[in-house]
Amino acid sequence: MKNNIAIKVDDLTVAYNYKPVLWDIDLEIPEGVLMAIVGPNGAGKSTLIKSILGILNPIAGSVSIYGKSYEKQRALVAYVPQKGSVDWDFPTTALDVVMMGTYGSLGWIKRPGQKEKKLALEALEKVGMLPFKNRQISQLSGGQQQRIFLARALVQDASIYFMDEPFQGVDATTEIAIINILKELRKANKTVIVVHHDLQTVPEYFDWVTFLNVKKIATGPVKDIFNDDNLTKTYGINYKVSIQE
Amino acid sequence: MSSAQIEIQLIASLVAIACAIPGTFLVLRKMAMISDAISHSILPGIVIGFFITQDLNSPLLILLAAITGIITVVLVEYIQKTGLVKEDTAIGLVFPILFSIGVILIAKNANDVHLDVDAVLLGELAFTPFDRLLIAGVDVGPKSLWVIGCILLITIGLLFAFFKELKISTFDAGLAASLGFSPAVIHYGLMTVSSVTTVGAFDAVGAILVVALMIAPAATAYLLTTNLKRMLVYAICFGVFSAISGYWLAHWLDASIAGSITTMLGILFLMVYLFAPNKGVIAVLYREKQQRTEVSLLTFLLHLRNHNEEEERHVNHLNEHINWQKVRSKTVLELALKNNMIVIDNHIVSLTEKGTDFTSQAIDYIITNEDSKIEHMKDDFFLFRG
């Protein structure tokens, strides 16, 4: 059992138009895990990470990152939104998008310079996108766009990474490339939280899992709790998953 | 040129620059119609401000009108948030009501106010040099010039200070929020600048041209570049070009300056829309035609690779086998020959080594979508770009 708690969520309730989409969530995520959040559509997976990141305001409950509020710990956290959440026709290049990851440490008004550019180039190198640095972002394939987003998070050099469906619409090669980078992050004792859809790959990719369907169903090590019982509770149907050892 | 002529062109150009800057971000945020709403609904603010100050260029009037602009945005967002109507409907509900309140206010007091609806809608640049700013009895130029000059300076200052914040919150509001750049603050900041600019430009160019100057230059620039800074520069250039050429068009036609400037904006957009190198209609048509030919070429080469029997590769029978018109077959045959991908020996077509290589690589690329090997071909073939 790991001892340091990276993220603690207490009694979190979030509502859209007074209709709760997350009910009374209590969650403790230990440092250094690679965790999947799984659950059916509308289960509140994205809502949960957006609430932790202060993008949405909960109607009740609190979140702490290493014991302090998110506002105080911003620098420790990087976020990869869903690829579909931005307009890829925006007039900018791959390198420029990755540079955006450095804006948080710069704060208001101050502009990125050579140091930030160097960091961004290194991050592009890590995700294998250096040859595409000057490519307009709409000229990239879906998998390449996802790598750019990942590079943008890497450039923040955070302790905790949140990713909203990073494998959506990417091919197998990119998926493997991304998961390898995530595993490297875990090795460096970073905490990685991923909204994930493909249940088949959970045991292979992740060591920690949270089942979510408006309420928290279960959370813990994959080897202990990733079973048919929890899957059935979460997805409502009799779920059978074959786990390859 | 008389000094009045120079002053008019200077005012028109400054207005164009002041509009192009917020306009670029409005276009990228898909909020073009919000500028239309603001430009109309600030009317009651202007009228009330005018009643109080009796001066169209008073800072109080600009402040009141800007507040009405912000109220418009807030109302639109509030109505939209109820989920009962969509954003465009919400805009269509809010601004005519506010605008008509302004119209009624003007009509009720039309006798003792020199402010009429025509001037509000179309503005009158030609009269701007008559309203002078006197400091200690010294004429320092037209009031409009000073008003729009100040607004422009503030806008440019804000743009330089918050360029990075504007960019990130426009591109990815979620990331901006998570990094601590409140998208709401930036959103309302941009709305305030848009409102203030609209009021400042209103007197000179009227409610309709303000919208044109905000949206058209930015939309035109968007077709020409994939770089945000360049888009801003292009938008400013297009705005200024239209302002000055529009002025001379009006001079030549003896027509409304505002109308002529808007016409120039329209013509400029049309030209770029047709002739822009990448996104223009003609470029797109050309690219499509080229792609069609390249697909044909590939189909043809693949056919050759898959068939060793001579009758399938006989020049005269190719039409039947691939089921193409004669002209198309001829074009493709010539293209393949020109690129040394085939040889014709005694009316029998065969792939060269280069042709075989090309076919395998292209098919590989289409099936696996692996980019690495094909990169060098992208320069020569449209098929593999984008």
XYZ file of C-alpha atoms in Angstrom:
631
model
C 0.000 0.000 0.000
C 1.318 3.400 -0.922
C 1.131 5.974 1.814
C 1.187 9.483 0.331
C -2.253 10.675 -0.741
C -1.959 12.788 -3.909
C -5.606 13.689 -4.320
C -8.380 13.630 -1.770
C -12.007 14.241 -2.739
C -14.546 14.706 0.047
C -18.330 14.542 -0.334
C -18.149 16.021 -3.820
C -21.517 16.699 -5.452
C -21.753 18.390 -8.848
C -24.943 19.374 -10.631
C -25.887 20.713 -14.053
C -29.062 22.773 -13.829
C -29.772 21.388 -10.360
C -29.587 17.822 -11.582
C -26.722 16.046 -9.825
C -24.308 14.304 -12.150
C -21.955 13.342 -9.337
C -23.348 12.314 -5.969
C -21.334 12.524 -2.789
C -18.007 11.265 -4.098
C -15.300 10.339 -1.600
C -12.031 9.401 -3.167
C -8.415 9.043 -2.150
C -5.840 8.624 -4.872
C -2.383 7.550 -3.679
C 0.747 9.071 -5.137
C 2.426 7.241 -7.988
C -0.500 5.276 -9.373
C -1.638 5.020 -12.955
C -5.381 5.101 -12.478
C -8.281 4.583 -14.859
C -11.681 6.110 -14.230
C -14.246 3.869 -15.871
C -18.011 4.047 -16.119
C -20.805 4.267 -18.672
C -21.608 7.374 -20.731
C -22.997 10.138 -18.535
C -21.429 8.608 -15.429
C -19.678 11.899 -14.656
C -16.097 10.832 -15.442
C -15.119 14.052 -17.193
C -17.139 16.021 -14.673
C -15.129 14.496 -11.854
C -11.775 15.570 -13.254
C -13.083 18.988 -14.298
C -14.330 19.515 -10.752
C -11.000 18.501 -9.267
C -9.332 21.004 -11.622
C -11.664 23.834 -10.656
C -13.115 24.131 -14.165
C -16.556 23.275 -12.775
C -17.888 24.446 -9.436
C -19.277 21.700 -7.224
C -22.420 22.435 -5.191
C -20.954 20.590 -2.227
C -17.750 18.982 -1.055
C -14.074 19.736 -1.392
C -10.954 18.630 -3.185
C -7.388 18.734 -1.992
C -4.131 18.126 -3.820
C -1.400 17.052 -1.400
C -3.449 18.510 1.408
C -4.030 21.940 -0.081
C -6.643 23.464 -2.369
C -6.225 23.176 -6.131
C -5.696 26.936 -6.514
C -2.569 26.675 -4.357
C -1.289 23.537 -6.079
C -1.956 24.422 -9.717
C 1.715 24.099 -10.623
C 1.668 20.424 -9.603
C -1.124 19.506 -11.993
C -1.312 19.055 -15.776
C -4.500 18.461 -17.722
C -5.162 16.908 -21.122
C -8.724 17.746 -22.205
C -10.721 15.694 -24.680
C -9.368 16.183 -28.164
C -12.797 17.196 -29.418
C -13.057 20.069 -26.933
C -11.018 22.481 -29.064
C -11.240 23.909 -32.569
C -8.381 22.338 -34.532
C -8.816 24.930 -37.285
C -7.427 27.537 -34.901
C -4.575 29.391 -36.621
C -1.596 27.964 -34.771
C 1.162 25.358 -35.022
C 1.954 22.188 -33.105
C 4.880 23.866 -31.347
C 2.722 26.794 -30.299
C 0.084 24.515 -28.778
C 2.755 22.710 -26.765
C 4.144 26.079 -25.607
C 0.723 26.781 -24.086
C 1.622 24.225 -21.439
C 4.227 26.650 -20.127
C 1.767 29.524 -19.708
C 0.736 28.383 -16.242
C 4.218 28.754 -14.788
C 4.615 32.122 -16.514
C 1.482 33.583 -14.954
C -0.378 36.595 -16.295
C 1.183 38.984 -18.850
C 4.697 37.468 -18.925
C 5.476 35.965 -22.318
C 7.113 32.693 -23.256
C 10.747 32.981 -24.378
C 13.624 30.754 -25.472
C 13.508 28.652 -22.310
C 9.845 27.794 -22.840
C 10.482 27.044 -26.497
C 13.279 24.646 -25.572
C 11.010 22.832 -23.095
C 8.294 22.572 -25.738
C 10.724 21.140 -28.302
C 11.892 18.539 -25.784
C 8.302 17.531 -25.080
C 7.603 17.237 -28.817
C 10.665 15.029 -29.129
C 9.390 12.774 -26.323
C 6.095 12.122 -28.098
C 7.824 11.704 -31.475
C 6.285 14.810 -32.999
C 9.394 16.948 -33.504
C 9.262 16.695 -37.335
C 5.761 18.182 -37.223
C 6.542 21.163 -35.006
C 5.664 23.788 -37.600
C 2.641 21.965 -38.979
C -0.681 23.756 -38.680
C -2.704 21.753 -36.180
C -5.585 20.943 -38.532
C -3.031 19.252 -40.801
C -2.300 16.622 -38.145
C -4.037 13.262 -37.859
C -6.176 12.481 -34.812
C -3.391 10.470 -33.214
C -0.865 13.236 -33.820
C -3.212 15.798 -32.297
C -3.481 13.632 -29.209
C 0.312 13.407 -28.995
C 0.500 17.190 -29.201
C -1.920 17.428 -26.286
C 0.184 14.949 -24.340
C 3.340 16.953 -25.096
C 1.577 20.061 -23.852
C 0.950 18.328 -20.525
C 4.508 16.948 -20.332
C 5.948 20.417 -20.762
C 4.309 21.411 -17.472
C 6.514 18.901 -15.637
C 3.720 18.292 -13.141
C 3.337 15.737 -10.357
C -0.227 14.819 -11.266
C -1.584 14.320 -14.781
C -5.268 14.245 -15.679
C -6.259 12.926 -19.092
C -9.733 12.884 -20.546
C -10.031 9.970 -22.965
C -6.546 10.189 -24.492
C -7.123 7.059 -26.557
C -10.237 8.253 -28.295
C -9.892 8.099 -32.052
C -6.207 7.168 -32.092
C -4.660 4.187 -33.814
C -2.966 1.289 -32.049
C 0.555 2.681 -32.578
C -0.308 5.980 -30.938
C -2.141 4.220 -28.128
C 0.948 2.165 -27.317
C 3.194 5.226 -27.603
C 0.960 7.143 -25.199
C 0.650 4.338 -22.662
C 4.433 3.895 -22.665
C 4.860 7.545 -21.805
C 2.262 7.233 -19.042
C 4.083 4.227 -17.618
C 7.310 6.210 -17.627
C 5.581 8.964 -15.708
C 4.459 6.444 -13.109
C 8.014 5.162 -12.818
C 9.048 8.704 -11.963
C 6.484 8.534 -9.132
C 4.002 10.810 -10.909
C 0.295 10.226 -10.437
C -1.671 9.752 -13.650
C -5.479 9.734 -13.822
C -7.089 8.718 -17.087
C -10.734 8.679 -18.132
C -10.822 5.402 -19.996
C -13.365 3.553 -22.098
C -11.818 0.315 -23.205
C -12.365 -2.099 -20.325
C -10.334 -4.837 -22.012
C -7.108 -2.872 -21.628
C -7.591 -1.766 -18.009
C -5.580 -4.604 -16.400
C -2.813 -4.250 -18.953
C -2.415 -0.470 -18.774
C -3.356 0.536 -15.242
C -2.542 -0.464 -11.671
C -5.360 1.447 -10.007
C -9.000 1.880 -11.000
C -12.089 3.844 -9.949
C -15.542 2.680 -10.960
C -17.916 5.580 -11.333
C -21.573 5.886 -12.182
C -22.868 9.138 -10.682
C -21.849 7.596 -7.379
C -18.483 6.029 -6.686
C -18.829 2.277 -6.962
C -15.324 1.227 -6.001
C -11.720 2.386 -6.037
C -8.497 0.511 -5.456
C -5.785 -1.637 -7.037
C -6.811 -3.230 -10.317
C -5.783 -6.694 -9.156
C -8.122 -6.479 -6.142
C -11.227 -4.773 -7.455
C -11.339 -5.114 -11.237
C -13.874 -7.912 -11.260
C -17.231 -8.856 -12.710
C -19.036 -7.831 -9.566
C -17.893 -4.187 -9.737
C -18.329 -4.072 -13.501
C -21.887 -5.256 -13.151
C -22.588 -2.724 -10.422
C -21.174 0.058 -12.592
C -22.602 -0.812 -15.966
C -25.878 -2.254 -14.730
C -25.707 -5.279 -16.976
C -24.234 -8.631 -16.272
C -20.691 -7.936 -17.292
C -18.061 -10.522 -17.932
C -14.546 -9.512 -18.709
C -11.753 -11.876 -19.431
C -8.587 -10.811 -17.729
C -5.419 -12.024 -19.341
C -2.734 -12.797 -16.855
C -5.994 66.541 -50.374
C -7.589 68.958 -47.968
C -6.946 68.585 -44.256
C -10.565 67.469 -43.784
C -10.009 64.651 -46.283
C -6.874 63.528 -44.491
C -8.662 63.668 -41.159
C -11.548 61.549 -42.427
C -9.190 58.897 -43.790
C -7.192 58.933 -40.583
C -10.320 58.472 -38.457
C -11.597 55.697 -40.738
C -8.237 53.920 -40.571
C -7.971 54.136 -36.776
C -11.542 52.845 -36.459
C -10.647 49.974 -38.783
C -7.601 49.012 -36.687
C -9.507 49.330 -33.410
C -12.247 47.056 -34.791
C -9.973 44.470 -36.406
C -8.226 43.573 -33.138
C -11.251 42.457 -31.064
C -12.882 41.299 -34.317
C -10.156 38.708 -34.906
C -10.871 37.088 -31.553
C -14.639 37.292 -32.028
C -14.320 35.439 -35.337
C -12.073 32.762 -33.791
C -14.484 32.365 -30.877
C -17.352 31.995 -33.346
C -18.984 35.026 -31.773
C -19.283 37.245 -34.846
C -22.977 37.824 -34.239
C -22.342 39.105 -30.729
C -20.694 42.179 -32.295
C -23.881 42.785 -34.264
C -25.874 42.542 -31.044
C -23.556 44.899 -29.168
C -23.485 47.479 -31.958
C -27.281 47.752 -31.904
C -28.064 47.368 -28.246
C -25.672 50.075 -27.070
C -28.075 52.609 -28.603
C -30.118 53.202 -25.415
C -26.836 53.678 -23.535
C -25.748 56.269 -26.084
C -29.110 58.053 -26.005
C -29.310 58.195 -22.215
C -25.679 59.278 -22.057
C -26.395 61.960 -24.626
C -29.374 63.278 -22.626
C -27.152 63.614 -19.593
C -24.026 65.045 -21.214
C -25.308 66.624 -24.456
C -22.036 65.468 -26.007
C -21.647 62.435 -28.267
C -17.964 62.107 -27.416
C -18.230 62.361 -23.656
C -16.440 59.632 -21.677
C -19.596 59.170 -19.569
C -21.587 58.390 -22.702
C -18.958 55.875 -23.814
C -19.028 54.278 -20.373
C -22.839 54.042 -20.313
C -22.928 52.569 -23.793
C -20.196 50.059 -22.946
C -22.209 48.980 -19.912
C -25.240 48.422 -22.156
C -22.984 46.306 -24.364
C -21.967 44.138 -21.410
C -25.613 43.882 -20.298
C -26.410 42.564 -23.778
C -23.776 39.846 -23.499
C -24.916 38.884 -20.006
C -28.582 38.765 -21.069
C -27.779 36.645 -24.126
C -25.770 34.210 -22.005
C -28.467 34.104 -19.320
C -31.251 33.318 -21.784
C -29.049 30.747 -23.485
C -28.187 29.077 -20.175
C -31.847 28.357 -19.458
C -31.515 25.826 -22.257
C -34.866 26.908 -23.686
C -33.424 28.639 -26.759
C -30.158 28.452 -28.694
C -27.511 31.181 -28.733
C -28.485 32.729 -32.065
C -32.106 32.938 -30.940
C -31.039 34.531 -27.668
C -29.051 37.164 -29.602
C -32.038 37.780 -31.868
C -34.248 38.296 -28.824
C -32.043 40.645 -26.873
C -30.613 43.244 -29.219
C -33.748 44.342 -31.123
C -35.469 45.050 -27.815
C -32.621 47.164 -26.484
C -32.182 48.854 -29.855
C -35.880 49.711 -30.087
C -35.795 51.233 -26.615
C -33.094 53.520 -27.998
C -35.174 54.283 -31.104
C -38.206 55.207 -28.968
C -36.055 57.397 -26.739
C -34.727 59.262 -29.785
C -38.190 59.630 -31.350
C -39.695 60.976 -28.126
C -37.051 63.672 -27.925
C -36.303 64.123 -31.592
C -37.096 67.835 -31.567
C -34.459 69.013 -29.196
C -31.724 66.448 -29.859
C -29.576 66.309 -32.920
C -29.295 62.553 -32.972
C -31.301 60.581 -35.475
C -31.700 56.935 -36.356
C -30.106 57.287 -39.794
C -26.940 58.694 -38.327
C -26.904 55.926 -35.750
C -27.242 53.164 -38.303
C -24.921 54.529 -40.958
C -22.854 57.147 -39.164
C -21.509 60.116 -41.016
C -17.773 60.182 -41.448
C -17.983 63.239 -43.649
C -19.118 65.376 -40.708
C -16.487 64.196 -38.232
C -13.924 66.919 -39.071
C -16.466 69.604 -38.093
C -16.654 68.619 -34.456
C -13.340 69.925 -33.120
C -11.651 69.347 -29.803
C -10.517 72.616 -28.248
C -7.974 72.566 -25.446
C -7.549 75.995 -23.824
C -9.050 77.531 -26.947
C -6.596 75.764 -29.280
C -7.956 73.489 -31.996
C -6.173 70.131 -31.631
C -8.162 68.178 -34.215
C -11.517 66.400 -34.605
C -12.996 64.990 -31.399
C -13.666 61.614 -33.060
C -10.000 61.289 -33.860
C -9.049 61.723 -30.216
C -11.770 59.388 -28.971
C -10.920 56.540 -31.326
C -7.201 57.226 -30.904
C -7.461 56.741 -27.142
C -9.579 53.623 -27.510
C -7.098 52.197 -30.010
C -4.137 52.865 -27.713
C -5.864 51.067 -24.858
C -6.834 48.168 -27.139
C -3.273 47.766 -28.423
C -1.916 47.975 -24.885
C -4.303 45.258 -23.722
C -3.521 43.122 -26.762
C 0.214 43.226 -26.069
C -0.255 42.577 -22.366
C -2.771 39.760 -22.676
C -2.035 38.208 -26.061
C -1.049 34.880 -24.536
C -4.133 34.828 -22.290
C -6.441 35.688 -25.198
C -4.879 32.975 -27.327
C -5.083 30.191 -24.776
C -8.614 30.982 -23.605
C -9.826 31.230 -27.201
C -8.181 27.982 -28.258
C -8.770 25.905 -25.139
C -10.877 27.445 -22.380
C -10.612 24.281 -20.275
C -6.818 24.379 -20.216
C -6.870 28.131 -19.567
C -9.115 27.563 -16.551
C -6.964 24.737 -15.188
C -3.829 26.891 -15.506
C -5.470 29.726 -13.599
C -6.343 32.078 -16.465
C -10.018 32.627 -15.774
C -11.778 32.339 -19.155
C -14.667 34.397 -17.738
C -12.390 37.352 -16.950
C -10.874 37.217 -20.443
C -14.290 36.766 -22.047
C -15.785 39.810 -20.339
C -12.594 41.771 -20.928
C -12.904 41.105 -24.639
C -16.606 41.973 -24.534
C -15.799 45.260 -22.776
C -13.166 46.162 -25.355
C -15.599 45.254 -28.154
C -18.313 47.411 -26.594
C -16.046 50.396 -26.010
C -14.625 50.143 -29.537
C -18.120 49.907 -30.960
C -19.209 53.062 -29.130
C -16.077 54.907 -30.150
C -16.513 53.917 -33.780
C -20.276 54.343 -33.751
C -20.339 58.080 -34.099
C -17.985 57.938 -37.050
C -19.182 54.905 -38.964
C -22.537 53.828 -37.513
C -23.864 50.537 -36.178
C -23.779 48.546 -39.391
C -20.282 49.421 -40.540
C -18.870 48.701 -37.094
C -19.953 45.095 -37.508
C -18.468 44.951 -40.994
C -15.152 46.371 -39.773
C -14.978 43.886 -36.907
C -15.869 40.750 -38.827
C -14.939 41.138 -42.508
C -11.198 41.899 -42.144
C -10.766 39.059 -39.637
C -12.741 36.613 -41.769
C -10.654 37.597 -44.810
C -7.389 37.214 -42.889
C -8.516 33.803 -41.604
C -8.537 32.491 -45.168
C -4.939 33.522 -45.737
C -2.934 32.403 -42.746
C -2.523 29.740 -40.109
C -0.742 32.014 -37.673
C -2.649 34.081 -35.143
C -0.242 37.026 -35.091
C -0.228 37.187 -38.857
C -4.011 36.951 -38.871
C -4.158 40.055 -36.656
C -1.733 41.941 -38.897
C -3.597 40.961 -42.080
C -6.945 41.902 -40.544
C -5.585 45.329 -39.616
C -4.161 45.826 -43.128
C -7.415 44.803 -44.802
C -9.357 47.140 -42.506
C -7.114 50.108 -43.260
C -7.026 49.333 -46.982
C -10.825 49.205 -47.123
C -11.123 52.392 -45.075
C -8.904 54.393 -47.417
C -9.997 52.859 -50.715
C -13.623 53.099 -49.537
C -13.172 56.764 -48.860
C -11.950 57.389 -52.412
C -14.684 55.181 -53.854
C -17.223 57.369 -52.055
C -15.436 60.480 -53.290
C -15.577 59.204 -56.860
C -19.206 57.999 -56.676
C -20.302 60.926 -54.512
C -21.878 58.379 -52.154
C -21.883 57.471 -48.447
C -18.388 56.882 -47.105
C -19.567 54.218 -44.657
C -21.380 52.389 -47.443
C -18.349 52.539 -49.729
C -15.983 51.233 -47.054
C -18.319 48.308 -46.392
C -18.507 47.622 -50.121
C -14.714 47.521 -50.298
C -14.654 45.089 -47.376
C -17.107 42.881 -49.258
C -15.115 43.011 -52.493
C -11.883 42.272 -50.659
C -13.410 39.251 -48.942
C -14.825 37.973 -52.225
C -11.416 38.276 -53.910
C -9.642 36.401 -51.157
C -12.460 33.852 -50.939
C -11.971 33.105 -54.621
C -8.212 33.418 -54.979
C -6.658 32.571 -51.583
C -3.757 30.172 -52.192
C -4.899 27.362 -49.887
C -8.456 27.871 -48.700
C -9.738 29.828 -51.710
C -12.487 28.365 -53.884
C -10.299 28.132 -56.968
C -7.415 26.537 -55.071
C -9.827 24.000 -53.579
C -11.323 23.182 -56.979
C -7.862 22.802 -58.470
C -6.798 20.567 -55.598
C -9.869 18.396 -55.974
C -9.281 18.016 -59.678
C -5.660 17.150 -59.017
C -6.620 14.610 -56.399
C -9.094 13.024 -58.782
C -6.330 12.616 -61.352
C -3.956 11.214 -58.762
C -6.514 8.679 -57.568
C -7.019 7.671 -61.189
C -3.294 7.326 -61.657
C -3.010 5.126 -58.621
C -5.964 3.003 -59.695
C -4.346 2.593 -63.085
C -0.962 1.633 -61.663
C -2.583 -0.803 -59.280
C -4.420 -2.395 -62.171
C -1.120 -2.851 -63.982
C 0.516 -4.338 -60.930
C -2.297 -6.803 -60.387
C -2.445 -8.046 -63.992
C 0.287 -9.804 -65.866
C -1.871 -10.927 -68.796
C -1.151 -8.829 -71.871
C -4.748 -8.199 -72.884
C -5.344 -6.419 -69.572
C -2.440 -4.118 -70.295
C -2.985 -3.335 -73.942
C -3.201 0.418 -74.584
C -6.310 0.102 -76.690
C -8.180 -2.058 -74.243
C -7.475 -0.151 -71.082
C -10.713 1.826 -71.397
C -12.795 -1.325 -71.265
C -10.890 -2.778 -68.354
C -10.896 0.219 -66.060
C -14.184 1.535 -67.379
C -13.008 5.108 -67.996
C -13.766 7.640 -70.695
C -11.141 7.975 -73.416
C -10.004 11.440 -72.320
C -9.432 10.363 -68.764
C -7.525 7.276 -69.795
C -5.331 9.387 -72.033
C -4.623 11.956 -69.290
C -3.690 9.242 -66.833
C -1.565 7.376 -69.346
C 0.349 10.539 -70.182
C 0.803 11.451 -66.536
C 2.207 8.011 -65.752
C 4.523 8.177 -68.769
C 5.734 11.642 -67.880
C 6.644 10.473 -64.358
C 8.496 7.416 -65.722
C 6.145 5.093 -63.918
C 5.265 3.039 -66.962
C 6.785 2.020 -70.259
C 4.818 1.205 -73.391
C 6.361 -1.511 -75.459
C 4.487 -2.595 -78.558
C 1.168 -1.274 -77.181
C 1.619 -3.196 -73.967
C 1.875 -1.092 -70.828
C 4.223 -2.209 -68.035
C 5.206 -0.699 -64.711
C 8.739 0.559 -64.343
C 10.630 -0.054 -61.132
C 9.748 3.456 -60.003
C 6.080 2.794 -60.780
C 6.078 -0.438 -58.780
C 7.752 1.256 -55.834
C 5.393 4.172 -55.905
C 2.339 1.945 -56.082
C 3.388 -0.202 -53.138
C 4.233 2.809 -51.000
C 1.033 4.630 -51.825
C -1.136 1.581 -51.144
C 0.753 0.943 -47.931
C 0.102 4.499 -46.867
C -3.576 4.371 -47.668
C -4.024 1.102 -45.774
C -1.861 1.695 -42.710
C -1.936 5.490 -42.576
C 1.733 5.367 -41.599
C 3.193 8.709 -42.528
C 6.916 8.258 -42.322
C 7.663 6.734 -45.720
C 5.339 8.991 -47.656
C 6.556 12.361 -46.330
C 8.697 13.109 -49.386
C 5.780 12.387 -51.732
C 3.531 14.959 -50.130
C 5.219 17.776 -51.983
C 4.466 16.205 -55.328
C 1.018 14.793 -54.698
C -2.081 16.447 -53.272
C -3.510 13.035 -52.506
C -1.271 12.549 -49.506
C -1.609 15.972 -47.958
C -3.944 17.046 -45.220
